[in-house]
Coordinates of C-alpha atoms in Angstrom, one line a residue:
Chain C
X1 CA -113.0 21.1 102.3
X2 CA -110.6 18.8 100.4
X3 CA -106.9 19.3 101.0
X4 CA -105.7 18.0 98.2
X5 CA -107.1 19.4 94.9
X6 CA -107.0 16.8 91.9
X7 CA -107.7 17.4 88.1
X8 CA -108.7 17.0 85.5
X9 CA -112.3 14.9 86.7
X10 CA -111.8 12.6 83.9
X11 CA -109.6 12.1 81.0
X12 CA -110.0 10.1 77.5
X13 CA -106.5 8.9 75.8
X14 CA -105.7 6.9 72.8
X15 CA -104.0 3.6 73.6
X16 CA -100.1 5.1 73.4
X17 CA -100.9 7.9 74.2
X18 CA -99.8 9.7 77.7
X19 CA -101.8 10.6 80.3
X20 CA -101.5 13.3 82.8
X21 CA -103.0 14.1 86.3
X22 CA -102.3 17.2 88.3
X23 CA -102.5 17.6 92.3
X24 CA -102.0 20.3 94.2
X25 CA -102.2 20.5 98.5
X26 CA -101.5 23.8 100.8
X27 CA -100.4 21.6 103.9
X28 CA -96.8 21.7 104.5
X29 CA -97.1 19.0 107.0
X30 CA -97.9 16.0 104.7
X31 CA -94.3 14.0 103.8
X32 CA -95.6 10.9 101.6
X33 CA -97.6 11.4 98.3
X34 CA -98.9 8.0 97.0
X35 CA -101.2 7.5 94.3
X36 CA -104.0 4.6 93.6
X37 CA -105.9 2.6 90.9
X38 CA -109.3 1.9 91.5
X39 CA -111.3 -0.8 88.8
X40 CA -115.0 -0.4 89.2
X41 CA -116.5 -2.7 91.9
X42 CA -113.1 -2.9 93.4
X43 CA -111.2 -0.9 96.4
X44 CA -108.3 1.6 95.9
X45 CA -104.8 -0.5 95.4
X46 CA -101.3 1.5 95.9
X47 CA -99.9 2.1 92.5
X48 CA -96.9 4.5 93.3
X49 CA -95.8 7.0 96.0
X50 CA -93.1 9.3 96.5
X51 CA -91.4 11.3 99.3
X52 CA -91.1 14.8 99.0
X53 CA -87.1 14.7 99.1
X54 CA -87.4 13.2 95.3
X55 CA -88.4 15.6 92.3
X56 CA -89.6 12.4 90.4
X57 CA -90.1 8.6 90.7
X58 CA -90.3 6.2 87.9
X59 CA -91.7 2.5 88.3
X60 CA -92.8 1.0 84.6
X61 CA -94.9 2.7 82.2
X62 CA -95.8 5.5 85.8
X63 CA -93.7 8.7 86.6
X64 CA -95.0 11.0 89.6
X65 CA -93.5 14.5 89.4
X66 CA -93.0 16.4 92.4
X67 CA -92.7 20.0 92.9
X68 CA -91.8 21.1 96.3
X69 CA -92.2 24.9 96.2
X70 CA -95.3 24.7 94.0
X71 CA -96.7 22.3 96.7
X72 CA -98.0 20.1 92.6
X73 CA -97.7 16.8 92.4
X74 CA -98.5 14.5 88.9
X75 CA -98.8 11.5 87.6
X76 CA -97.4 10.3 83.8
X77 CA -98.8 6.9 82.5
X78 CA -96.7 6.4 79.5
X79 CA -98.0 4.2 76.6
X80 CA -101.4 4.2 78.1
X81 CA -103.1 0.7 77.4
X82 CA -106.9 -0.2 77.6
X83 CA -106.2 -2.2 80.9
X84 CA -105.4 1.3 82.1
X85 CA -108.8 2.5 82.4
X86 CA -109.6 3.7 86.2
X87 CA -109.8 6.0 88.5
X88 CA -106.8 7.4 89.9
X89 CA -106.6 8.9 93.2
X90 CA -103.5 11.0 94.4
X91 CA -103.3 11.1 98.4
X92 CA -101.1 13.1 100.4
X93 CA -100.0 11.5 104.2
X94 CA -99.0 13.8 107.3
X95 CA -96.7 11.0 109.5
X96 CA -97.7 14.2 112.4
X97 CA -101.5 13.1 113.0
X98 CA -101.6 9.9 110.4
X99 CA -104.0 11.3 108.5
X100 CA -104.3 10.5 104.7
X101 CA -106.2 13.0 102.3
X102 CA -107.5 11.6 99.0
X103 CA -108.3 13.7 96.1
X104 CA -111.4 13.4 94.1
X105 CA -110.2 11.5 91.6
X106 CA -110.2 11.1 87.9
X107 CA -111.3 8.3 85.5
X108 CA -108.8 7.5 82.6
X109 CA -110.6 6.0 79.8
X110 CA -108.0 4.7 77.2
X111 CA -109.5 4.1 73.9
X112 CA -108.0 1.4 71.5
Chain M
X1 CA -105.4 -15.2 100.3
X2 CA -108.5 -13.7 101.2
X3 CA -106.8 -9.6 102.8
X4 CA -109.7 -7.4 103.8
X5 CA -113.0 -8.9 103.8
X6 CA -116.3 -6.8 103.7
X7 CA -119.9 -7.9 104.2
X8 CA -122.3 -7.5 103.0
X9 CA -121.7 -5.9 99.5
X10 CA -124.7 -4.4 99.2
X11 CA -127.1 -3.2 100.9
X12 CA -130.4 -1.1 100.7
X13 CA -131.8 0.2 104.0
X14 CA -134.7 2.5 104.8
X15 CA -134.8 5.9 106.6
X16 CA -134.3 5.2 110.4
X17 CA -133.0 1.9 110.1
X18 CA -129.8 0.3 112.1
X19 CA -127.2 -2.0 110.7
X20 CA -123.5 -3.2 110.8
X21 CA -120.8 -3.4 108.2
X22 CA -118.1 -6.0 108.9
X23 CA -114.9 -6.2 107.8
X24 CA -112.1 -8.6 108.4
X25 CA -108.6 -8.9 107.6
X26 CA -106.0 -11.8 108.0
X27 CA -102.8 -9.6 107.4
X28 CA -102.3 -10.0 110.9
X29 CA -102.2 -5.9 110.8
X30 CA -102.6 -3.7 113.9
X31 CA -104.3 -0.3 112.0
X32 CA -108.0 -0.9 110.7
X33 CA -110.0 2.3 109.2
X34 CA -113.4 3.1 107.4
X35 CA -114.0 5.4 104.3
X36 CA -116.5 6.3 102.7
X37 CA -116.7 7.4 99.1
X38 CA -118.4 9.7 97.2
X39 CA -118.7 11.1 94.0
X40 CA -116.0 14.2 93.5
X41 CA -115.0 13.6 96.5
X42 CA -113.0 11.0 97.1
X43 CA -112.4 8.7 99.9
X44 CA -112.8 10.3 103.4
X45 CA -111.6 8.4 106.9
X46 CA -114.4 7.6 108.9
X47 CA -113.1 6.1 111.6
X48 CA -110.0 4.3 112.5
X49 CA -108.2 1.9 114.8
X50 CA -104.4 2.2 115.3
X51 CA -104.5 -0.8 117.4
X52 CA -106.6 -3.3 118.7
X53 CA -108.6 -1.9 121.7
X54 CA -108.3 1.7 120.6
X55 CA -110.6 3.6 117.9
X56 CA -110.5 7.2 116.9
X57 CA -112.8 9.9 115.1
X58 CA -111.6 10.6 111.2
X59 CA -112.6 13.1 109.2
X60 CA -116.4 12.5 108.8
X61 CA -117.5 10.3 111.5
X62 CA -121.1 11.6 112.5
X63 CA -124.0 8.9 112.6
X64 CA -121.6 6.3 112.9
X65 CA -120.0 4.0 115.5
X66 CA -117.8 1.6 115.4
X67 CA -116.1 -1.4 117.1
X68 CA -112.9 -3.2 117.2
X69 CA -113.9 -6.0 118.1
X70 CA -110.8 -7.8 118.0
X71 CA -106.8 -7.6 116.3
X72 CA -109.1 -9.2 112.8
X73 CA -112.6 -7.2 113.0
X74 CA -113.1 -4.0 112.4
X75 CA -117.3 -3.4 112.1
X76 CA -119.0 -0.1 111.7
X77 CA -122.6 0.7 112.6
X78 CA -124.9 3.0 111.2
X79 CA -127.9 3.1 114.4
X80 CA -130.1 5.2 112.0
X81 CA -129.6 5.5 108.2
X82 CA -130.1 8.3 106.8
X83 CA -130.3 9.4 103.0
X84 CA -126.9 11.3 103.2
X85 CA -124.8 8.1 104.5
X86 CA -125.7 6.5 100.6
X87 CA -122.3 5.8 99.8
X88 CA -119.7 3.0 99.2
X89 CA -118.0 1.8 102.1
X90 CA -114.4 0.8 102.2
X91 CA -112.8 -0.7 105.0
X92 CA -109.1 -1.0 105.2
X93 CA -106.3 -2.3 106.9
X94 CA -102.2 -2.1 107.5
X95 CA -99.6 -3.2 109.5
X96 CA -99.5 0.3 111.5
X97 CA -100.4 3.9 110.8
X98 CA -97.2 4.6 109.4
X99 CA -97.5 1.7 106.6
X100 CA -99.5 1.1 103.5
X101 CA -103.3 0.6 103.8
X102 CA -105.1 -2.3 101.8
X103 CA -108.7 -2.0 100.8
X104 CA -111.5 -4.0 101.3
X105 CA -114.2 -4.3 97.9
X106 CA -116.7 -2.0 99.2
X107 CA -120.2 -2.4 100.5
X108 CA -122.6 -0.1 98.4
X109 CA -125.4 1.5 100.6
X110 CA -128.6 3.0 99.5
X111 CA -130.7 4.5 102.0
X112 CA -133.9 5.3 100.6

């Protein structure tokens, strides 16, 4: 049973346009929230993460939105670009047991 | 710089057969882990190391075993494939539990 619930499976965006992926977990124990980028034949690579004391973080074209009492989480790739195509995980961490919980992921297909 | 190190990248192994996925990292990091990954369902721990000298169960660690077999190695054995454990592999690493994991580029199982 995954613990944290990711959509959509896959998403196809013009190149400037914005993509979105939701998250959503029920544990109230898990205090760090980072996403990753995954290229095909490649591992997972930390893009972003964000504590849940901070409603949003920015770093480049990437925002992560975070809503506390909704236990939601998102990610915002601005001015999507074709070497944005991947699959995107969102994670949450519980610093209690160590224990990190991926979602299932989603492929981002920007089209030129 | 090399970071985490994973042989072999592919492999194909038959119904009842044993083998041994190594991994390697020279980050000079105390935390090592396994995942594996699946489609729609992300990554999932396997096993993990907080330190050299200890290992601990993850999320999914039946039919597997692994060793640490020293601060750099992390392998993970598989005693007798079976069909279900087709996946790709990931090992990873980080300086401890607490910090940011780097992946390894996968070792891609088929067990026919």
């Amino acid at each position: 049973q995954q613990q944290v619930k990711q959509s959509p499976q896959s998403l196809i965006v013009q190149k400037g346009g914005i993509s979105i992926i939701n998250c959503a977990y029920e544990n109230t124990a898990f205090d760090y929230f980072p996403w990753y980028q995954q290229f095909p034949g490649k591992g997972p690579a930390l893009l972003i993460a964000i504590r849940p004391d901070v409603s949003e973080k920015k770093e480049g074209r990437f925002t992560i939105s975070f809503n506390k009492s909704a236990k939601q989480f998102s990610l915002h790739i601005m001015d999507s670009q074709p070497g944005d195509s991947a699959t995107y995980f969102c994670a949450a961490f519980s610093s209690n047991d160590y224990k990190l919980s991926f979602g299932a992921g989603t492929t981002v297909t920007v089209r030129a | 710089n090399a970071g985490v190190t994973q042989t072999p990248k592919f492999q194909v192994l038959k119904t009842g057969q044993s083998m041994t996925l190594q991994c390697a990292q020279d980050m000079n990091h105390n935390s090592m882990y396994w995942y594996r990954q699946d489609p729609g369902m992300g990554l999932r721990l396997i096993y993990y190391s907080a330190s050299e000298g200890t290992t601990d169960k993850g999320e999914v660690p039946n039919g597997y075993n692994v060793s640490r077999l020293n601060k750099r190695e992390f392998s993970l054995r598989l005693e007798s494939a079976a069909p279900s454990q087709t996946s790709v592999y990931f090992c990873a690493s980080s300086f401890d539990l607490n910090t940011e994991a780097f992946f390894g580029q996968g070792t891609r199982l088929t067990v026919v």
